[in-house]
PDB file of C-alpha atoms in Angstrom:
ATOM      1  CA  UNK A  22       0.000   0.000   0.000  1.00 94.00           C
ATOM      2  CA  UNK A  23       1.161   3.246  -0.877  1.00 96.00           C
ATOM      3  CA  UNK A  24      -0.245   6.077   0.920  1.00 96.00           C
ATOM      4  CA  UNK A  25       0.550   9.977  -0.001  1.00 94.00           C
ATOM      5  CA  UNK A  26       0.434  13.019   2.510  1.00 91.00           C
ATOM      6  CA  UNK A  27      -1.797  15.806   1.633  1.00 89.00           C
ATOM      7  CA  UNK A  28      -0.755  18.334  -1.205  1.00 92.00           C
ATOM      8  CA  UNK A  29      -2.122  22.035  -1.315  1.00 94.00           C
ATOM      9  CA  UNK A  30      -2.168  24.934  -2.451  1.00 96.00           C
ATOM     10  CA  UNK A  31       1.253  26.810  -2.725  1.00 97.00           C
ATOM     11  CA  UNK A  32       2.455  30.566  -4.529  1.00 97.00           C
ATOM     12  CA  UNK A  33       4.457  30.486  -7.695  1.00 97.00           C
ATOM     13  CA  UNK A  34       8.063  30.371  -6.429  1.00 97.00           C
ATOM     14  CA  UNK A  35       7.207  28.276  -3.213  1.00 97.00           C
ATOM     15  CA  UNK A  36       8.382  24.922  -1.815  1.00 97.00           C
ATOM     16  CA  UNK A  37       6.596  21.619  -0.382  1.00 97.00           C
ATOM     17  CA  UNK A  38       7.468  18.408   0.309  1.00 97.00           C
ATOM     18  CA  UNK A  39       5.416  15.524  -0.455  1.00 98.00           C
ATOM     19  CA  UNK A  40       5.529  12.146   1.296  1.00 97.00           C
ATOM     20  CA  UNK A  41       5.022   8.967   0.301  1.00 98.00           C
ATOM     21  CA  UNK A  42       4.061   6.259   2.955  1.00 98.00           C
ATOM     22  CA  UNK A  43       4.719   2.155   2.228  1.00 97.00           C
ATOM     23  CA  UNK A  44       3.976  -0.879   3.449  1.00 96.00           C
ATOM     24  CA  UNK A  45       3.116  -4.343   2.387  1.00 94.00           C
ATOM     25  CA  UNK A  46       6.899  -5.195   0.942  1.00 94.00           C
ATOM     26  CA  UNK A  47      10.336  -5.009   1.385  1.00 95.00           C
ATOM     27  CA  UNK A  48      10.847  -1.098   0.548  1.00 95.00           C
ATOM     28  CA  UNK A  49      14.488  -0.919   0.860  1.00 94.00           C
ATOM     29  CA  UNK A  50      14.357  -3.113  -2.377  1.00 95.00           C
ATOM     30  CA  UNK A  51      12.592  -1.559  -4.673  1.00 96.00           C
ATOM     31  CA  UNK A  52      13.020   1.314  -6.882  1.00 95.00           C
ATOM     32  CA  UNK A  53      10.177   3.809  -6.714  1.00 96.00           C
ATOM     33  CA  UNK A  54       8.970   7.027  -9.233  1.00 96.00           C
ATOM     34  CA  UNK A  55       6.878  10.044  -9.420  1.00 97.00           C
ATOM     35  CA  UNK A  56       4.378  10.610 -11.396  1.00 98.00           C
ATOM     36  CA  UNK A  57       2.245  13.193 -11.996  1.00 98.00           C
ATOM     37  CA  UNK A  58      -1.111  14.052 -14.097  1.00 98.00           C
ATOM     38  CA  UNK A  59      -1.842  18.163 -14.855  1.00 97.00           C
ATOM     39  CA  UNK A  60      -5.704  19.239 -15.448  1.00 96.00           C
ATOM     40  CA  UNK A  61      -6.840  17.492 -18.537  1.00 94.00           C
ATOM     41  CA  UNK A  62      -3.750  15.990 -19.630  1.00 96.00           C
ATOM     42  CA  UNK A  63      -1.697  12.814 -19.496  1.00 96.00           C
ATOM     43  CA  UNK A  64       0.411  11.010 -17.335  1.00 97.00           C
ATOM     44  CA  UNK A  65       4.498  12.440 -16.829  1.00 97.00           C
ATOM     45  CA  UNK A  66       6.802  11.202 -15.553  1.00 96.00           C
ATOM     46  CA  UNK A  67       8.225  12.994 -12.830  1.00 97.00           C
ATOM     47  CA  UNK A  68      11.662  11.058 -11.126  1.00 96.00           C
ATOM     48  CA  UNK A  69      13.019   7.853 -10.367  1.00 95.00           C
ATOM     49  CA  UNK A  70      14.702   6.828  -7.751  1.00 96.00           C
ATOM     50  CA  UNK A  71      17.138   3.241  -6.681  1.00 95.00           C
ATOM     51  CA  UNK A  72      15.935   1.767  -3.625  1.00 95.00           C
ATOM     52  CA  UNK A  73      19.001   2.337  -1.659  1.00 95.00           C
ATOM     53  CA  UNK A  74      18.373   6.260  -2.775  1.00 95.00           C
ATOM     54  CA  UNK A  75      21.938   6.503  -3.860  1.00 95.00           C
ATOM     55  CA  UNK A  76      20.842   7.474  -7.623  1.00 94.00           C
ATOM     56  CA  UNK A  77      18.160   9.447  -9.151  1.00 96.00           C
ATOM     57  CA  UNK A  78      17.060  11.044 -12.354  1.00 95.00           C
ATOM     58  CA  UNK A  79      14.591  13.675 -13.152  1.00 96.00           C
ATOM     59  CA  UNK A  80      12.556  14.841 -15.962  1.00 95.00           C
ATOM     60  CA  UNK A  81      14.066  17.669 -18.001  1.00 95.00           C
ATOM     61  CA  UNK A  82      10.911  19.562 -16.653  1.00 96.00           C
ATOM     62  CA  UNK A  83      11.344  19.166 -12.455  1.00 97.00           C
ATOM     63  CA  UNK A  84      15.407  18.820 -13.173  1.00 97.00           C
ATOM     64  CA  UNK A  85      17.379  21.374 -10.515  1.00 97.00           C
ATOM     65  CA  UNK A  86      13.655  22.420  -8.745  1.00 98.00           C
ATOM     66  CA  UNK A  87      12.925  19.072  -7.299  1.00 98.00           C
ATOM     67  CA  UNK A  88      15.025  16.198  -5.581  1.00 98.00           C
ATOM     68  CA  UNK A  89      13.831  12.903  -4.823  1.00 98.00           C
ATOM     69  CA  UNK A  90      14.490  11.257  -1.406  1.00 97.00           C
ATOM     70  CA  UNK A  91      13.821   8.451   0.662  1.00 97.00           C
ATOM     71  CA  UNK A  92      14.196   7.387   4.321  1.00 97.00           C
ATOM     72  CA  UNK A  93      14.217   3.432   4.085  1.00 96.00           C
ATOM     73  CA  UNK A  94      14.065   2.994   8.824  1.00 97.00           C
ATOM     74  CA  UNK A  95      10.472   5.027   7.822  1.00 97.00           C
ATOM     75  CA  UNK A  96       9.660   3.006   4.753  1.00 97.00           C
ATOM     76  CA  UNK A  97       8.594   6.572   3.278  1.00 98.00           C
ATOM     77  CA  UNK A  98       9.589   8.496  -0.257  1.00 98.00           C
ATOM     78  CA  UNK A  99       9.784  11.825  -0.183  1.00 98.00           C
ATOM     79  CA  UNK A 100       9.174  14.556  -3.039  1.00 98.00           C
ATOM     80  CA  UNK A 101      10.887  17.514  -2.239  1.00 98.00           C
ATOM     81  CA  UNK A 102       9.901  20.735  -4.965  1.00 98.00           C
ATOM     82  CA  UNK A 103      11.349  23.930  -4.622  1.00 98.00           C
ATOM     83  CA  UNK A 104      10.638  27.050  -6.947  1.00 98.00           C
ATOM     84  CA  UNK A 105       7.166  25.997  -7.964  1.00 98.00           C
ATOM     85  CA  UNK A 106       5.214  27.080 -11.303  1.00 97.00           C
ATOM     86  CA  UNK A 107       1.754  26.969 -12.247  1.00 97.00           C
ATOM     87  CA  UNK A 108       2.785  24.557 -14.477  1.00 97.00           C
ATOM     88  CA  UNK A 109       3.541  22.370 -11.812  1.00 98.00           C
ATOM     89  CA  UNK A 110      -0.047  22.368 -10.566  1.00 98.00           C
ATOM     90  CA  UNK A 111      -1.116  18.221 -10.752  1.00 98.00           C
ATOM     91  CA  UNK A 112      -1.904  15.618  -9.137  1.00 98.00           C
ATOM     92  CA  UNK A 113       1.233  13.795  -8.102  1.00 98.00           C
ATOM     93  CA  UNK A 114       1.396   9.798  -7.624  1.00 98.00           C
ATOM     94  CA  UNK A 115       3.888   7.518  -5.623  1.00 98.00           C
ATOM     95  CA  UNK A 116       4.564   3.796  -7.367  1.00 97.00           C
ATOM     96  CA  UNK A 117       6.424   1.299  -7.221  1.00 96.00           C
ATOM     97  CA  UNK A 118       8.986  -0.685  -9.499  1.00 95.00           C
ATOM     98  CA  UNK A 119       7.668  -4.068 -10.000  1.00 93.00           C
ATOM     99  CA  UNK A 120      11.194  -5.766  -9.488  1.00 90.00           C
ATOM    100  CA  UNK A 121      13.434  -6.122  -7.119  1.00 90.00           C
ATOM    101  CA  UNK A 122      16.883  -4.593  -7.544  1.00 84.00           C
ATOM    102  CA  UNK A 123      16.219  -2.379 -10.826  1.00 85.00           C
ATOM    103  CA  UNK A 124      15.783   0.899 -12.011  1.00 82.00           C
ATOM    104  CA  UNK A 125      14.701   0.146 -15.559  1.00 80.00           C
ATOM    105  CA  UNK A 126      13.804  -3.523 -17.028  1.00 84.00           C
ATOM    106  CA  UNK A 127      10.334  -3.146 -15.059  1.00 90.00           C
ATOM    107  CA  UNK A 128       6.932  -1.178 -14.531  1.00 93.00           C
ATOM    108  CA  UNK A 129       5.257   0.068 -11.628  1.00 94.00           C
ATOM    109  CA  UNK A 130       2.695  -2.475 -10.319  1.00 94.00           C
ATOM    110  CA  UNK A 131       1.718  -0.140  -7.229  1.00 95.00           C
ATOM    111  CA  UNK A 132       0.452   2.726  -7.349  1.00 97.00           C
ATOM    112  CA  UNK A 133      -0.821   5.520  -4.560  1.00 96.00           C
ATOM    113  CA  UNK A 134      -4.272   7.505  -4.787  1.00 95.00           C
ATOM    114  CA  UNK A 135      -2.768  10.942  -5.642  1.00 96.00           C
ATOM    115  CA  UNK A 136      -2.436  14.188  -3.861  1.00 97.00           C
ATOM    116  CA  UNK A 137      -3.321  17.318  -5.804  1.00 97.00           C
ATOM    117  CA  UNK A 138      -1.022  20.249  -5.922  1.00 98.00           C
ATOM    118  CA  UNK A 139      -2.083  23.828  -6.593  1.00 98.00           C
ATOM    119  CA  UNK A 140       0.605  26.444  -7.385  1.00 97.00           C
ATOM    120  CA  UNK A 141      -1.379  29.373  -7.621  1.00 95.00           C
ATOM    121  CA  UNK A 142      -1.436  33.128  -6.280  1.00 93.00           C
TER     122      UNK A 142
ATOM    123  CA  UNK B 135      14.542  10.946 -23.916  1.00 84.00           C
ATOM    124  CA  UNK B 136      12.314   7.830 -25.391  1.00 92.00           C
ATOM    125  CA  UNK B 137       9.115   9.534 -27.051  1.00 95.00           C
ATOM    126  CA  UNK B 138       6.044   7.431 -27.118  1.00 96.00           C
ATOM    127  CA  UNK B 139       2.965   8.326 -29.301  1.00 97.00           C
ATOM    128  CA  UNK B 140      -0.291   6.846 -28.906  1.00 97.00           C
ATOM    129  CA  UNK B 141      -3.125   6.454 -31.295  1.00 97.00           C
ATOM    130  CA  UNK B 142      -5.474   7.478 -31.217  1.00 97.00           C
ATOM    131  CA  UNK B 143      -6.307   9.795 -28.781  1.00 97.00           C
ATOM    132  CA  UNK B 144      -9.825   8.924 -28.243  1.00 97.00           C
ATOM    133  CA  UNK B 145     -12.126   6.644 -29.652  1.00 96.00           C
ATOM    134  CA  UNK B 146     -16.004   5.671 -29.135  1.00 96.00           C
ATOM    135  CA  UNK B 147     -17.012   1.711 -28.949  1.00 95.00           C
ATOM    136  CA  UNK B 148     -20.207   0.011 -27.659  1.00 95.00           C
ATOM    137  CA  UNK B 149     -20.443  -3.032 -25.558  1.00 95.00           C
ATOM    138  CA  UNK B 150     -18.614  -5.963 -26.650  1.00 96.00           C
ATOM    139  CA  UNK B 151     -16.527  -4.354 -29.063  1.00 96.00           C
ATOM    140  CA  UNK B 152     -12.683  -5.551 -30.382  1.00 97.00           C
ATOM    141  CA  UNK B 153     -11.168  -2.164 -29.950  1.00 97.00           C
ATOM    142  CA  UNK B 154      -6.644  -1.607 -30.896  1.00 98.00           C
ATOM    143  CA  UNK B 155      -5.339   0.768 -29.479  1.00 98.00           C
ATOM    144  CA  UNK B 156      -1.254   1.561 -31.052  1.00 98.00           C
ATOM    145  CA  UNK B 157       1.388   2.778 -29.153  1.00 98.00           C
ATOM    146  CA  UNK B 158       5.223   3.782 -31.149  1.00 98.00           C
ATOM    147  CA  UNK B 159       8.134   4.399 -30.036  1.00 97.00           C
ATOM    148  CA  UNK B 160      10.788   7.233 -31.000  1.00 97.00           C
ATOM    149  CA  UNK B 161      13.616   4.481 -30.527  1.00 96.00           C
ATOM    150  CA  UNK B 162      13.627   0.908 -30.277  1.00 96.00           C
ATOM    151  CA  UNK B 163      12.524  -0.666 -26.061  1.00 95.00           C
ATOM    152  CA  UNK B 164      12.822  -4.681 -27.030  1.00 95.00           C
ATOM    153  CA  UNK B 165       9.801  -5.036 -25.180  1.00 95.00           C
ATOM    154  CA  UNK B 166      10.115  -3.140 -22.112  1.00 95.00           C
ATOM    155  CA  UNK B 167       6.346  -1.674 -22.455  1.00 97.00           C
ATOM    156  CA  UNK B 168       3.861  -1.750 -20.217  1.00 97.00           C
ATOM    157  CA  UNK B 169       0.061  -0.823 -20.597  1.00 98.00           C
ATOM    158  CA  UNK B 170      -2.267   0.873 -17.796  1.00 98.00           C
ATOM    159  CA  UNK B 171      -6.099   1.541 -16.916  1.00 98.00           C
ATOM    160  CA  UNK B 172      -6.659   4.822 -16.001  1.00 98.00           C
ATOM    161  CA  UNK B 173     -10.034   6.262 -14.143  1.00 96.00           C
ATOM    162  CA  UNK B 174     -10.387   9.883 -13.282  1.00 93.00           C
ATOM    163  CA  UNK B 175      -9.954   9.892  -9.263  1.00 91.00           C
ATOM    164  CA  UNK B 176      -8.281   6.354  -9.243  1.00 95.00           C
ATOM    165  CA  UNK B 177      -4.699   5.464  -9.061  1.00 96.00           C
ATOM    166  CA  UNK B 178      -3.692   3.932 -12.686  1.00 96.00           C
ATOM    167  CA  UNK B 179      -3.878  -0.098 -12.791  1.00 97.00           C
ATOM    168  CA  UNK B 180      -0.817  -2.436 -14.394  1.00 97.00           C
ATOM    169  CA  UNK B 181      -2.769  -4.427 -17.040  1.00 98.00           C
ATOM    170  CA  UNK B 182      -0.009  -6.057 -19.233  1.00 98.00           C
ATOM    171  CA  UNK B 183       3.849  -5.662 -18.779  1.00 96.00           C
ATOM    172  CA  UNK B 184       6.871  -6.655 -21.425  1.00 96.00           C
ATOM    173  CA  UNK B 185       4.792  -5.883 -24.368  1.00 97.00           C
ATOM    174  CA  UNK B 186       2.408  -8.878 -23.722  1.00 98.00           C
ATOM    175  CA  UNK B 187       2.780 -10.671 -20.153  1.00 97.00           C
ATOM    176  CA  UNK B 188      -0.939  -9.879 -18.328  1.00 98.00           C
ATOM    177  CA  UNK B 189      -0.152  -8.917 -14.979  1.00 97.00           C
ATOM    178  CA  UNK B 190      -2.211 -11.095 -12.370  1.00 95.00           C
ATOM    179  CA  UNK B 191      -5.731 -10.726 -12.221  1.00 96.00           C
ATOM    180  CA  UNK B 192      -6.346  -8.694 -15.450  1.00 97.00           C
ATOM    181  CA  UNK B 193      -9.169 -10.310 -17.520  1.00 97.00           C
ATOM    182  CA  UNK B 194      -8.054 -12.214 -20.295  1.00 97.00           C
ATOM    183  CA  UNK B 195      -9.858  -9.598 -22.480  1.00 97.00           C
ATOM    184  CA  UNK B 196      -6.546  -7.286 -22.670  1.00 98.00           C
ATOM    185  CA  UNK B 197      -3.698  -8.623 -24.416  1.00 98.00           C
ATOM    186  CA  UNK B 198      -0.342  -6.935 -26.445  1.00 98.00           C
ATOM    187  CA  UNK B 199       1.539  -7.441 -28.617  1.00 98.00           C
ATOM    188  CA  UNK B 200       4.525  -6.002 -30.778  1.00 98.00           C
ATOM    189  CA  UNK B 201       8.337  -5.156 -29.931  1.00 97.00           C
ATOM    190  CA  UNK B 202      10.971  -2.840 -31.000  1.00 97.00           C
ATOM    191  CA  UNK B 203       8.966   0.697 -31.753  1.00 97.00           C
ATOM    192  CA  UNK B 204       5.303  -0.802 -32.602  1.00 98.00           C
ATOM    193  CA  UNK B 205       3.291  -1.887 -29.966  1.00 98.00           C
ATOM    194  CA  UNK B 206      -0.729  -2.777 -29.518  1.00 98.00           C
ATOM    195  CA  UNK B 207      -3.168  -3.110 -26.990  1.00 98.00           C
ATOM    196  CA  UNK B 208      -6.132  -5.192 -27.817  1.00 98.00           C
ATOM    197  CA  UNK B 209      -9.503  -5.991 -25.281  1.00 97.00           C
ATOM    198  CA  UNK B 210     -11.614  -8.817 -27.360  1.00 97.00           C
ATOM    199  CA  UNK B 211     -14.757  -7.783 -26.418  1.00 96.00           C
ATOM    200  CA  UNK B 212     -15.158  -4.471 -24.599  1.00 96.00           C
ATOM    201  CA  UNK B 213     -17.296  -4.290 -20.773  1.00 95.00           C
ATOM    202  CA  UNK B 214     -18.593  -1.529 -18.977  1.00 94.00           C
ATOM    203  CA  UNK B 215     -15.867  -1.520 -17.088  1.00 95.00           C
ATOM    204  CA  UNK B 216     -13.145  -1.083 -19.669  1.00 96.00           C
ATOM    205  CA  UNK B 217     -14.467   2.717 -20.126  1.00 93.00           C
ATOM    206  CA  UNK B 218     -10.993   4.452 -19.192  1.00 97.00           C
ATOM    207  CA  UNK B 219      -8.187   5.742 -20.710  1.00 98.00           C
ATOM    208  CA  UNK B 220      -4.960   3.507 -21.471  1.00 98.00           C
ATOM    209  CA  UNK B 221      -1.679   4.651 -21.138  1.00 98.00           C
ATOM    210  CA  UNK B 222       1.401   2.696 -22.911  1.00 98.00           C
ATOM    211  CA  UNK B 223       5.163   3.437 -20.787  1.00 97.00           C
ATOM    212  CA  UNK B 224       8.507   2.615 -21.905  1.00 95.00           C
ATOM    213  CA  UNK B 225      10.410   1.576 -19.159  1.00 91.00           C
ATOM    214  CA  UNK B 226      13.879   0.616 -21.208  1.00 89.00           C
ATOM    215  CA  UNK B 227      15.872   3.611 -19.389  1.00 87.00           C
ATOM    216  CA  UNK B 228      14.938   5.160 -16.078  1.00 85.00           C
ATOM    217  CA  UNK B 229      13.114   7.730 -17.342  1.00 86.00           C
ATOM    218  CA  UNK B 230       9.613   6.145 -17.898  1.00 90.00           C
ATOM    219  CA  UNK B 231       8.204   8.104 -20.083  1.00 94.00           C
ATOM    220  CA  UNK B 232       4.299   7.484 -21.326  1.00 96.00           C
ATOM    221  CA  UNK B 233       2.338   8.204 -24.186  1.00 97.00           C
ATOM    222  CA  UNK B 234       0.088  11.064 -24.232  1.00 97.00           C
ATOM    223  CA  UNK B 235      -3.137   8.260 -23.527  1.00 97.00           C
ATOM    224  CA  UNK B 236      -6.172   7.144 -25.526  1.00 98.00           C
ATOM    225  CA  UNK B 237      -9.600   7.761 -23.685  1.00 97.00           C
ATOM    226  CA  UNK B 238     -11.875   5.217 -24.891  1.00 97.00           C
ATOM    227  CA  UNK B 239     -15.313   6.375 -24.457  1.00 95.00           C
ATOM    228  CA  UNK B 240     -19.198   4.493 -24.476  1.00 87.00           C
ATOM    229  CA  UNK B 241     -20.474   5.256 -28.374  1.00 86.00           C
TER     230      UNK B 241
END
């Protein structure tokens, strides 16, 4: 189960941290991404990260404004974005990598509910 | 980055309808693609993973095929229930990047 703290609303320029809550498997062993879904538009990807937290990559779009994180003792993910724009505005998902061990080579077979995010003055 | 393009974007179909969905692309992924259910309000749902492997518990309705750039998602005979729209994903580099989605809508 993967469970997501609250978004909100935030101004342009802002910061906020989401959280990601699992449980139900081994989370030190699995990779997990971000995904995120703007009004009335598709799925994007948002960042990846290992399940050790040592590596992670970032859509051209988030790259330098957000940082992935994880704290494995608190089986949580964290989602940490810093100068916001109203094109960030979405609602942001938590999932997980289907396979142990890997990065790439699998999909995510867990997903969260979604917290909405508002960047907005 | 991997591009992926769906087609088409939307598409009306009745009850019991074969509907294809296609998904390309920009490079070749083997057959690291994977296929999900999306409802508005609902997290998205694995249906099929490496191109054509049905994840557990998906109806046998849904199947894929293809490899390389071309890809296809096929449900035999749609149900009420199938009303959603279906997102393809690459997942041959880290960067998982999905196709824009096909909302597939009662006729």
């Amino acid at each position: 189960q993967l469970i997501e703290s609250d978004g909100g609303l935030v101004e342009p320029g802002g910061s906020l941290r989401l959280s990601c809550a699992a449980s139900g498997f081994t989370f030190d062993t699995y990779a997990m991404i971000w995904v995120r879904q703007a009004p009335g538009k598709g799925l994007e990807w948002v960042s990846t990260i290992s399940g050790t937290g040592v590596s992670t990559y970032y859509a051209d779009s988030v790259q330098g404004r957000f940082i992935s994180g994880r704290d494995n003792s608190k089986n949580t993910l964290y989602l940490q974005m810093n100068s916001l724009r109203d094109d960030d505005t979405a609602v942001y998902y938590c999932a997980k990598i289907r396979e142990v061990g890997t990065v790439t080579t699998a999909p995510c077979d867990y997903w969260g509910q979604g917290t909405l995010v508002i960047v907005s003055s | 980055d991997i591009q992926m393009t769906q087609s088409p974007s939307s598409l009306s179909a009745s009850v019991g309808d074969r509907i294809t969905i296609t998904c390309r692309a920009s490079q070749s992924i083997s057959n690291l693609l994977a296929w999900y259910q999306h409802k508005p309000g609902k997290a998205p749902k694995l249906l099929i993973y490496k191109a054509s492997t049905l994840e557990s518990g998906v109806p046998s309705r849904f199947s894929g095929s293809g490899s390389g750039t071309e890809f296809t998602l096929t449900i035999s005979s749609l149900q009420p229930d199938d009303f959603a729209t279906y997102y393809c994903q690459q997942f041959n580099t880290y960067s998982k990047t999905f196709g824009q989605g096909t909302k597939v809508e009662i006729k």
